[in-house]
Amino acid sequence: MEHKKRLANSRYITGLSGLRTLAVVGVILYHLIPFTVPGGYLGVVIFLVLTGYLITDLLIQEWEQNGKIDLLGFYRRRITRLYPALVAMLFSTAAYITLFQRQLLNNLRGIMVSNLGYFYNWWQITHGQSYFERFANNESPFTHLWTLSIEGQFYLIWPFIIVGLILFVKKRRKMAGWLFGLSLLSAGLMAFLFVPGHDPSRVYYGTDTRFFAILVGAALAVIWPSTHLKAEVARAQRLLLDAIGIVTSILVIVLFFTLPAQSTFLYRGGMYLFTIVIALLTAVIVNPAADLNRFYTNRVFTWVGQRSYGIYLYQFPVMIFYENQVKDIANSPVLHGVIQLILILLISELSYRLIERPFSHFKYRHFLSFIREFFQRRSIYGRRRLLIIPAIAIFGVGMIGFVVAPSGAAKTSNQLTKNIKHNEIANSKKRSSLLAEAQKAKSGSSSGPTQSSTESAKSIDTKLAANLTQKQVSQAQDLNVTAIGDSVMLDGGDTLQQIFPKMLLDASVGRQADTAVSLLQSYAAKGVLGNIVLIGLGTNGPFTDQQLDQIMRTCGAKRQVYWINVRVPTRSWQNSVNRSLTAASGRWPNLKIIDWYKESNQHSDWFYDDQVHPNATGKEHYANFVARSIMQSNGQH
């Protein structure tokens, strides 16, 4: 018997699998090789636009056909499509954590509950989770699931919004106008809440600041419904559609390779413009008169697109667990990247065949009869019943992890977190004090320092002063150093400032190099940019030669710039960053590289478990080595 379509006029648009493939490939490459694909995270925007378009299009089709929207049917379809794979991923990941990576048990219960309830993105915000800081003993394999929570919140409210628009606004143009207007409000809120130079995770995670992508997709569905588009149009119109599709496709690829995740432009209009680009590309692909759908339709794209949900679910756990087991990824990044990609695809294939496809078609109203048949001696399910054994085992171990998971942070991680939080507060206060002193000096009302350099020098720990002469220590007390860095510098900031008490230190968790220019310009405008600039960036991701050169131009040729290279053995970009810095020192005479990698690489005991952030012992070596490099290079003897 032929299966009757739920919506008589609905179309299956094959090219959208190609667009999903583009999205998921961008996201994975961003996590694997951010040095090459710094804008791959924009793939999430593609998913959100498609969600807004497809769900709105189907809901309006249902209203036009039936005069109503079956809410229970809508929620049932969403749950059976998305929930089984999510539950399987959560419990299988929890089981792995329970057995092999128990430091990640911390907060596991809250993470799982918030994901099952689709409010995980807000849990991340309230718990201060950074999307851009991937270096901690308790690095979460669930970080990427924030977008599923936004979609889940969308599914919950959207049928009511659509019904309201249909009943009270009625005209499609006005409905689209309202949706576009709301999208601008959301994008405006993102621009307003974004603070240049600071971790943008709040605006990156927030439903309020990311909803514009879904709204733009929804507005497109209102004015460009898939069932109302004509297959035959004038040649000029077809050529225009094809041209728009080609240009927007090229733009997507270009932005994948050029738009970093922490740039000011991104949060102040750039992401919204990219959303419009994706809306235009979607409009072309869904139009049967355009040729682009055929380009985005092929066996590879169809295969990946159908499994894109599972690929997205399992990408981060695979990467986190792999990086925890393999400590030398930086030395063979291509090989390890290929291995991780193969693992992701294999697990996603299993998820698709064993969970997503079967459960999306499962008749839950026949659950009891299914159970009876399943356990009969001569069951039609045969050997497939053996799969129930590992499934129960995985669920059981995952449930054990769920129950025993502590709500606090791990001991080693907690020490690092406490130290970073303490230094954040202390540095903020000190910056305010130094800026206030600079303002007083500028106005001629400064009363001068309250403590002499000699008195300060006496208070320095002997380990920090090792291999420094007393004169160098004393001279260091009077150096005006401006330091810009990420969490590694923030971790070691308290020891650095013991040697350089006049150091204006601005370090932040998750910071990347592209934020440095605006910070340097700000301090230069205030007259507090020191003659010595210390930079510690590159831990959280690579940067281009152009970005580095812009930083150097901002510092100016008269300032001496010291850049601490990176030690991140579990990340593919470690060697690329360090090679870029070495090459840059040949282009810029006033740039000296402080080779922390060479100094520390054979001393894993200097670091916390993440092998990136110096522990109490490592911080002493870090501060001493940086100080020696600056004082000896600066001609202080």
XYZ file of C-alpha atoms in Angstrom:
637
model
C 0.000 0.000 0.000
C 1.414 3.386 -0.950
C 2.241 5.610 2.016
C 0.029 8.657 2.122
C 1.861 11.957 2.582
C 0.923 13.875 5.714
C 0.985 17.124 3.737
C -0.283 16.627 0.210
C 1.776 19.393 -1.432
C 5.010 19.111 0.537
C 8.297 18.769 -1.376
C 11.436 16.877 -0.427
C 14.248 19.230 -1.416
C 17.341 17.105 -1.997
C 19.772 20.033 -2.199
C 19.235 20.884 1.446
C 21.249 17.782 2.339
C 24.120 19.469 0.524
C 23.631 22.609 2.577
C 23.593 20.541 5.782
C 26.792 18.879 4.612
C 28.408 22.269 4.108
C 27.330 23.269 7.618
C 28.547 20.188 9.468
C 31.831 20.044 7.527
C 32.479 23.681 8.448
C 31.865 23.022 12.146
C 34.080 19.933 12.256
C 36.928 21.614 10.383
C 36.677 24.607 12.710
C 37.241 22.295 15.675
C 39.938 20.211 13.974
C 41.925 22.815 12.024
C 40.885 26.319 13.129
C 44.153 27.694 11.740
C 42.875 26.829 8.255
C 39.103 27.231 8.731
C 38.667 29.965 11.376
C 35.079 30.659 10.292
C 33.802 27.085 10.219
C 31.676 27.734 13.323
C 29.345 29.631 10.953
C 27.987 26.240 9.952
C 25.760 26.522 13.028
C 24.121 29.586 11.466
C 23.249 27.445 8.439
C 21.561 24.873 10.681
C 19.560 27.575 12.476
C 18.379 29.225 9.254
C 17.320 25.849 7.848
C 15.463 25.038 11.059
C 13.553 28.320 10.912
C 12.730 27.873 7.236
C 11.674 24.213 7.202
C 9.624 24.218 10.406
C 7.792 27.426 9.502
C 7.179 26.214 5.958
C 5.692 22.916 7.193
C 3.535 24.556 9.862
C 2.029 27.007 7.380
C 1.455 24.168 4.898
C -0.391 22.232 7.603
C -2.572 25.242 8.424
C -3.393 25.822 4.751
C -4.291 22.167 4.227
C -6.139 21.376 7.473
C -7.146 24.755 8.861
C -5.319 23.924 12.070
C -1.982 22.714 13.448
C -1.826 19.392 15.274
C 0.324 20.415 18.245
C 0.637 16.935 19.739
C 1.576 15.543 16.344
C 4.160 18.289 15.857
C 5.815 17.670 19.222
C 5.688 13.910 18.755
C 7.476 14.153 15.400
C 10.142 16.454 16.824
C 10.736 14.231 19.844
C 10.913 10.974 17.910
C 13.236 12.550 15.362
C 15.659 14.222 17.768
C 15.357 12.794 21.272
C 16.477 9.152 20.830
C 19.837 10.120 19.312
C 20.360 12.859 21.911
C 19.573 10.493 24.793
C 21.882 7.839 23.314
C 24.695 10.368 22.915
C 24.282 11.733 26.453
C 24.285 8.328 28.144
C 27.025 6.791 25.993
C 29.219 9.823 26.640
C 28.380 9.675 30.354
C 29.287 5.963 30.358
C 32.686 6.682 28.774
C 33.314 9.451 31.293
C 32.360 7.166 34.182
C 34.742 4.440 33.031
C 37.697 6.327 31.566
C 37.646 10.058 32.301
C 36.149 10.494 35.730
C 37.344 14.070 36.172
C 34.577 14.996 33.709
C 31.901 13.676 36.080
C 31.771 17.089 37.702
C 28.448 18.798 36.936
C 27.469 15.877 34.673
C 24.024 15.688 36.222
C 23.278 19.346 35.557
C 24.622 19.064 32.018
C 22.473 16.040 31.192
C 19.295 17.423 32.770
C 19.674 20.779 31.020
C 20.249 19.049 27.676
C 17.250 16.780 28.117
C 15.208 19.847 29.033
C 16.662 21.909 26.157
C 17.968 24.745 28.308
C 21.644 23.796 28.270
C 22.741 27.046 26.619
C 21.420 29.003 29.599
C 23.068 26.531 31.981
C 26.365 27.254 30.226
C 25.838 31.005 30.604
C 24.914 30.848 34.302
C 27.860 28.546 35.034
C 30.355 30.745 33.199
C 31.176 28.151 30.537
C 33.316 29.477 27.711
C 32.902 28.226 24.158
C 36.361 29.530 23.278
C 38.430 28.224 26.198
C 39.134 24.582 25.397
C 41.970 24.035 27.839
C 40.972 22.733 31.220
C 41.063 19.455 33.095
C 37.277 19.404 32.979
C 36.839 20.337 29.305
C 33.302 19.356 28.478
C 32.449 17.030 25.566
C 28.959 18.571 25.622
C 29.917 22.187 24.864
C 28.576 22.120 21.297
C 25.055 21.083 22.337
C 24.028 24.676 23.100
C 22.552 25.031 19.618
C 20.211 22.047 20.145
C 18.764 23.811 23.180
C 18.018 26.923 21.133
C 16.271 24.768 18.558
C 14.352 22.936 21.280
C 13.117 26.234 22.729
C 12.105 27.249 19.212
C 10.073 24.065 18.710
C 8.262 24.647 21.986
C 6.914 28.112 21.182
C 6.859 28.311 17.400
C 3.493 26.679 16.559
C 1.786 29.233 18.817
C 3.693 32.115 17.199
C 2.738 30.950 13.713
C -0.922 30.540 14.611
C -0.906 34.002 16.166
C 0.647 35.542 13.060
C -1.809 33.758 10.759
C -4.860 34.792 12.800
C -3.947 38.354 13.677
C -1.420 39.576 11.092
C -2.771 37.473 8.207
C -0.879 38.964 5.252
C 2.368 37.205 4.456
C 4.353 40.402 3.835
C 3.369 41.801 7.219
C 4.171 38.491 8.904
C 7.604 38.488 7.290
C 8.075 42.120 8.309
C 7.394 41.267 11.948
C 9.827 38.360 11.830
C 12.563 40.411 10.178
C 11.985 43.182 12.708
C 12.386 40.740 15.596
C 15.524 39.360 13.972
C 17.023 42.852 13.909
C 16.229 43.256 17.612
C 18.017 39.997 18.360
C 21.047 40.997 16.284
C 21.009 44.438 17.920
C 21.053 42.818 21.363
C 24.063 40.764 20.317
C 25.881 43.932 19.230
C 24.901 45.738 22.443
C 25.980 42.962 24.837
C 29.217 42.173 23.042
C 32.295 43.666 24.730
C 35.407 43.824 22.493
C 38.404 42.074 24.000
C 36.321 39.937 26.355
C 35.081 36.370 26.027
C 31.910 36.617 23.889
C 30.405 33.336 25.138
C 27.349 35.067 26.624
C 26.248 36.427 23.251
C 27.431 33.291 21.462
C 25.251 30.984 23.587
C 22.220 33.169 24.277
C 18.855 32.320 22.747
C 18.043 36.026 22.729
C 21.229 36.931 20.851
C 21.238 34.007 18.387
C 17.526 33.700 17.590
C 17.827 36.066 14.632
C 19.116 33.239 12.409
C 15.961 31.195 13.035
C 13.784 34.276 12.571
C 15.383 35.112 9.221
C 14.805 31.525 8.092
C 11.195 31.723 9.277
C 10.634 35.034 7.479
C 11.987 33.468 4.294
C 9.485 30.607 4.637
C 6.631 33.115 4.880
C 7.529 35.028 1.715
C 9.185 32.148 -0.178
C 7.088 29.026 0.608
C 8.456 25.882 -1.043
C 5.049 24.769 -2.322
C 4.273 28.087 -4.041
C 7.444 28.296 -6.133
C 7.168 27.703 -9.874
C 9.376 25.277 -11.750
C 9.129 27.305 -14.950
C 10.297 30.920 -15.000
C 11.746 33.279 -17.583
C 15.356 32.608 -18.599
C 16.513 35.911 -17.101
C 14.976 34.986 -13.741
C 16.586 31.550 -13.783
C 19.988 33.072 -14.565
C 19.525 35.581 -11.750
C 18.702 32.778 -9.296
C 21.748 30.797 -10.418
C 23.994 33.864 -10.109
C 22.751 34.554 -6.579
C 23.296 30.903 -5.659
C 26.825 30.844 -7.029
C 27.832 34.137 -5.399
C 26.386 33.196 -1.991
C 28.003 29.742 -2.139
C 31.379 31.339 -2.812
C 30.812 33.861 -0.020
C 30.072 31.061 2.454
C 33.325 29.285 1.583
C 35.326 32.520 1.734
C 33.898 33.451 5.140
C 34.594 29.945 6.443
C 38.244 30.637 5.705
C 38.437 34.279 6.814
C 36.008 35.274 9.607
C 37.393 34.465 13.086
C 35.051 33.677 15.948
C 35.955 36.581 18.238
C 36.148 39.505 15.835
C 34.197 42.619 16.699
C 32.737 42.751 13.185
C 31.177 39.309 13.663
C 29.084 40.332 16.666
C 28.263 43.805 15.422
C 26.540 42.902 12.214
C 28.811 40.345 10.567
C 26.904 37.282 11.731
C 23.607 38.865 10.721
C 24.947 39.604 7.251
C 26.109 36.016 6.972
C 22.604 34.920 7.988
C 21.149 36.946 5.113
C 23.653 35.280 2.768
C 22.480 31.845 3.950
C 18.835 32.872 3.557
C 19.522 33.870 -0.056
C 21.365 30.614 -0.712
C 18.494 28.640 0.824
C 15.972 30.560 -1.302
C 17.833 29.537 -4.457
C 18.245 25.871 -3.482
C 14.553 25.400 -2.612
C 13.434 27.039 -5.860
C 12.690 24.334 -8.477
C 13.428 26.798 -11.292
C 17.065 27.185 -10.228
C 19.881 24.837 -11.192
C 21.723 24.979 -7.868
C 19.661 22.232 -6.265
C 21.257 19.758 -8.689
C 24.744 20.934 -7.693
C 23.992 20.377 -4.007
C 22.453 16.968 -4.737
C 24.800 13.995 -4.992
C 25.379 10.727 -3.161
C 28.097 12.067 -0.871
C 26.110 15.136 0.167
C 22.969 13.045 0.629
C 24.833 10.536 2.806
C 26.440 13.197 4.982
C 23.300 15.345 5.104
C 21.159 12.464 6.314
C 23.672 11.766 9.078
C 24.487 15.395 9.867
C 22.573 15.304 13.162
C 24.589 12.338 14.440
C 27.817 13.799 13.090
C 27.123 17.029 14.947
C 26.214 15.173 18.151
C 29.327 12.996 18.316
C 32.024 15.289 16.882
C 32.982 16.962 20.148
C 32.968 13.872 22.409
C 35.194 12.066 19.920
C 37.619 15.004 19.781
C 37.718 15.538 23.553
C 38.194 11.867 24.389
C 40.752 11.372 21.625
C 42.756 14.397 22.724
C 42.725 13.099 26.288
C 44.222 9.767 25.214
C 46.657 11.042 22.564
C 49.015 13.697 23.898
C 51.150 14.399 20.807
C 48.517 15.560 18.315
C 50.515 18.709 17.561
C 53.330 16.647 16.040
C 51.087 14.834 13.504
C 47.962 17.001 13.172
C 46.859 15.705 9.752
C 47.079 12.035 10.727
C 45.224 12.557 13.994
C 42.639 14.764 12.296
C 41.882 12.020 9.758
C 41.588 9.407 12.508
C 39.164 11.589 14.463
C 37.096 12.249 11.350
C 36.856 8.511 10.592
C 35.750 7.795 14.169
C 33.085 10.508 13.991
C 31.692 9.149 10.719
C 31.668 5.542 11.954
C 29.846 6.398 15.173
C 27.409 8.619 13.272
C 26.653 5.776 10.860
C 25.865 3.479 13.778
C 23.679 6.173 15.320
C 21.812 6.654 12.049
C 21.214 2.950 11.409
C 20.557 1.745 14.944
C 18.880 4.748 16.590
C 17.838 7.687 14.419
C 16.152 5.860 11.549
C 14.459 3.063 13.565
C 13.156 5.332 16.323
C 11.913 8.039 13.964
C 9.549 5.451 12.411
C 8.780 3.530 15.594
C 5.073 3.199 16.473
C 5.150 4.059 20.154
C 1.465 3.270 20.592
C 2.384 -0.378 19.873
C 5.196 -0.385 22.440
C 3.765 -3.188 24.605
C 3.167 -5.505 21.658
C 6.692 -4.725 20.439
C 8.125 -5.760 23.815
C 6.181 -9.030 23.768
C 7.356 -9.844 20.244
C 10.917 -8.757 20.952
C 11.377 -11.262 23.776
C 9.594 -14.203 22.181
C 11.748 -17.244 21.545
C 11.207 -17.152 17.784
C 11.088 -13.371 17.496
C 11.181 -11.734 14.078
C 13.978 -9.530 15.417
C 16.335 -12.518 15.623
C 19.969 -11.734 16.396
C 19.246 -8.033 16.478
C 18.010 -8.648 20.010
C 21.639 -9.083 21.088
C 22.080 -5.323 20.679
C 19.937 -4.857 23.772
C 22.765 -6.169 25.964
C 25.357 -3.433 25.182
C 22.559 -0.839 25.099
C 21.476 -1.735 28.640
C 25.099 -1.836 29.803
C 25.837 1.607 28.333
C 22.658 3.082 29.788
C 23.393 1.517 33.184
C 26.959 2.810 33.402
C 25.825 6.218 32.171
C 23.130 6.276 34.838
C 25.725 5.444 37.492
C 27.746 8.441 36.352
C 24.601 10.577 36.418
C 23.859 9.540 40.022
C 27.364 9.801 41.488
C 28.422 12.960 39.627
C 29.478 15.730 42.030
C 28.171 19.226 41.426
C 31.493 20.940 42.099
C 34.684 21.095 40.065
C 37.484 18.567 40.166
C 40.269 19.193 42.638
C 43.003 20.011 40.130
C 40.659 21.921 37.899
C 39.209 23.700 40.885
C 42.648 25.002 41.856
C 43.202 26.335 38.352
C 39.710 27.826 38.214
C 40.129 29.473 41.613
C 43.499 30.889 40.644
C 42.179 32.288 37.372
C 39.117 33.777 39.055
C 41.271 35.324 41.806
C 43.657 36.797 39.240
C 40.778 38.156 37.156
C 39.518 40.141 40.138
C 42.986 41.257 41.225
C 43.996 42.296 37.707
C 40.800 44.241 37.211
C 41.434 46.208 40.382
C 45.072 46.804 39.503
C 44.211 47.951 35.982
C 41.726 50.414 37.403
C 44.351 51.698 39.829
C 47.036 52.056 37.128
C 44.618 53.797 34.788
C 43.609 56.173 37.570
C 47.267 56.940 38.330
C 47.951 57.551 34.654
C 45.025 59.951 34.480
C 46.316 61.823 37.535
C 49.812 61.998 36.070
C 48.366 63.327 32.831
C 46.565 66.080 34.722
C 49.621 66.805 36.868
C 48.022 65.793 40.156
C 49.851 62.511 40.744
C 51.575 62.221 44.077
C 53.973 59.532 42.813
C 54.436 55.939 43.864
C 53.904 55.057 47.495
C 56.547 52.322 47.547
C 60.110 52.463 46.353
C 61.515 50.005 43.875
C 64.087 48.762 46.369
C 61.445 48.018 48.989
C 59.345 46.142 46.422
C 62.326 44.141 45.223
C 62.961 42.775 48.707
C 59.506 41.205 48.776
C 60.018 39.076 45.641
C 60.244 35.326 46.175
C 63.776 34.016 45.643
C 62.497 31.423 43.129
C 61.031 34.200 40.989
C 64.296 36.102 41.148
C 66.457 33.078 40.258
C 69.076 33.843 37.547
C 68.251 37.554 37.808
C 70.718 39.980 39.320
C 69.573 42.205 42.126
C 69.945 45.145 39.776
C 67.710 43.457 37.169
C 65.084 42.754 39.804
C 65.212 46.368 40.926
C 65.020 47.645 37.351
C 62.076 45.352 36.640
C 60.147 47.101 39.390
C 60.161 50.332 37.385
C 59.402 48.972 33.923
C 56.086 49.992 32.421
C 54.967 46.780 30.747
C 51.599 46.300 29.038
C 50.641 42.616 28.885
C 47.839 41.223 26.706
C 47.064 37.523 27.028
C 44.746 34.576 27.405
C 44.095 32.212 30.305
C 47.711 31.004 30.442
C 48.906 34.537 31.151
C 45.953 35.055 33.483
C 46.950 31.922 35.382
C 50.521 33.186 35.783
C 49.649 36.855 36.114
C 50.043 37.065 39.882
C 53.653 35.839 39.697
C 54.471 38.066 36.746
C 53.213 41.121 38.595
C 55.392 40.353 41.581
C 58.407 40.930 39.337
C 56.784 43.733 37.303
C 54.518 45.581 39.766
C 53.854 48.359 37.252
C 52.695 45.861 34.641
C 49.245 46.645 33.222
C 48.005 43.113 32.629
C 44.871 42.431 30.593
C 44.322 38.686 30.186
C 41.081 36.840 29.631
C 39.823 33.274 29.350
C 39.261 32.196 25.742
C 40.937 35.246 24.219
C 42.307 34.984 20.701
C 44.778 37.130 18.833
C 42.244 39.051 16.755
C 41.015 40.893 19.870
C 44.445 42.313 20.710
C 44.372 45.250 18.293
C 41.352 46.961 19.851
C 42.824 46.510 23.336
C 46.173 47.948 22.330
C 44.501 50.876 20.583
C 42.397 51.554 23.678
C 45.415 51.649 25.991
C 47.390 53.780 23.532
C 44.510 56.278 23.411
C 44.541 56.463 27.217
C 48.297 57.032 27.257
C 49.099 53.879 29.223
C 50.511 51.616 26.514
C 53.988 50.830 27.822
C 57.235 50.959 25.917
C 57.423 47.221 26.489
C 54.471 45.135 25.275
C 54.168 41.510 26.369
C 51.747 39.280 24.427
C 50.632 35.775 25.327
C 48.109 34.704 22.674
C 47.715 31.667 20.443
C 46.693 29.074 23.017
C 43.032 29.120 21.994
C 43.609 29.045 18.279
C 45.881 30.259 15.521
C 46.034 33.621 13.795
C 46.965 34.840 10.361
C 50.130 36.710 9.414
C 47.935 39.705 8.638
C 46.487 39.703 12.146
C 49.941 39.483 13.698
C 51.258 42.247 11.472
C 48.326 44.442 12.448
C 49.171 43.907 16.116
C 52.774 44.909 15.465
C 51.733 48.019 13.531
C 49.449 49.007 16.392
C 52.316 48.651 18.880
C 54.574 50.754 16.671
C 58.228 50.443 15.750
C 59.453 52.318 18.865
C 58.040 49.767 21.318
C 59.744 46.488 22.113
C 57.269 43.614 21.746
C 57.754 40.237 23.447
C 55.479 37.381 22.411
C 55.330 34.200 24.495
C 54.906 31.205 22.218
C 52.569 28.338 23.106
C 52.648 24.865 24.551
C 49.416 23.074 23.605
C 50.444 19.484 22.774
C 46.871 18.235 22.343
C 45.962 20.786 19.688
C 46.762 20.736 16.010
C 47.749 24.401 15.833
C 50.597 24.415 18.397
C 53.423 24.084 15.861
C 51.711 26.334 13.316
C 51.393 29.145 15.853
C 55.000 28.807 16.950
C 56.273 28.723 13.355
C 54.224 31.826 12.539
C 55.763 33.667 15.492
C 59.282 32.666 14.509
C 58.692 33.862 10.945
C 57.195 37.140 12.196
C 60.292 37.900 14.267
C 62.208 38.010 10.979
C 59.783 40.596 9.573
C 59.650 42.811 12.665
C 62.994 43.836 14.242
C 61.267 44.932 17.462
C 59.568 41.547 18.008
C 61.255 38.956 20.205
C 59.781 35.494 20.771
C 59.951 34.147 24.309
C 60.329 30.412 23.713
C 58.198 29.067 26.561
C 57.535 25.938 24.481
C 61.216 24.949 24.420
C 61.717 25.936 28.049
C 58.791 23.922 29.391
C 58.102 21.119 26.923
C 60.085 18.489 28.828
C 58.526 19.436 32.161
C 55.009 18.041 32.246
C 55.167 18.300 36.062
C 54.987 22.096 35.680
C 51.408 21.907 34.376
C 47.918 21.003 35.421
C 46.396 17.918 33.806
C 45.520 19.868 30.666
C 49.283 20.257 30.044
C 48.679 23.881 29.049
C 48.252 25.962 32.213
C 51.225 26.164 34.602
C 50.585 24.869 38.121
C 52.028 26.484 41.251
C 55.534 25.276 40.421
C 55.174 25.983 36.721
C 54.018 29.552 37.361
C 57.283 30.319 39.109
C 59.271 29.009 36.146
C 56.932 30.841 33.752
C 57.326 34.214 35.448
C 61.076 33.807 35.939
C 61.661 32.776 32.327
C 59.574 35.641 30.944
C 61.335 38.117 33.235
C 64.806 36.844 32.263
C 63.913 37.029 28.563
C 62.722 40.616 28.876
C 65.493 41.906 31.140
C 68.360 40.278 29.239
C 67.002 41.260 25.821
C 66.217 44.745 27.030
C 69.858 45.327 27.905
C 69.285 45.343 31.663
C 72.308 43.865 33.435
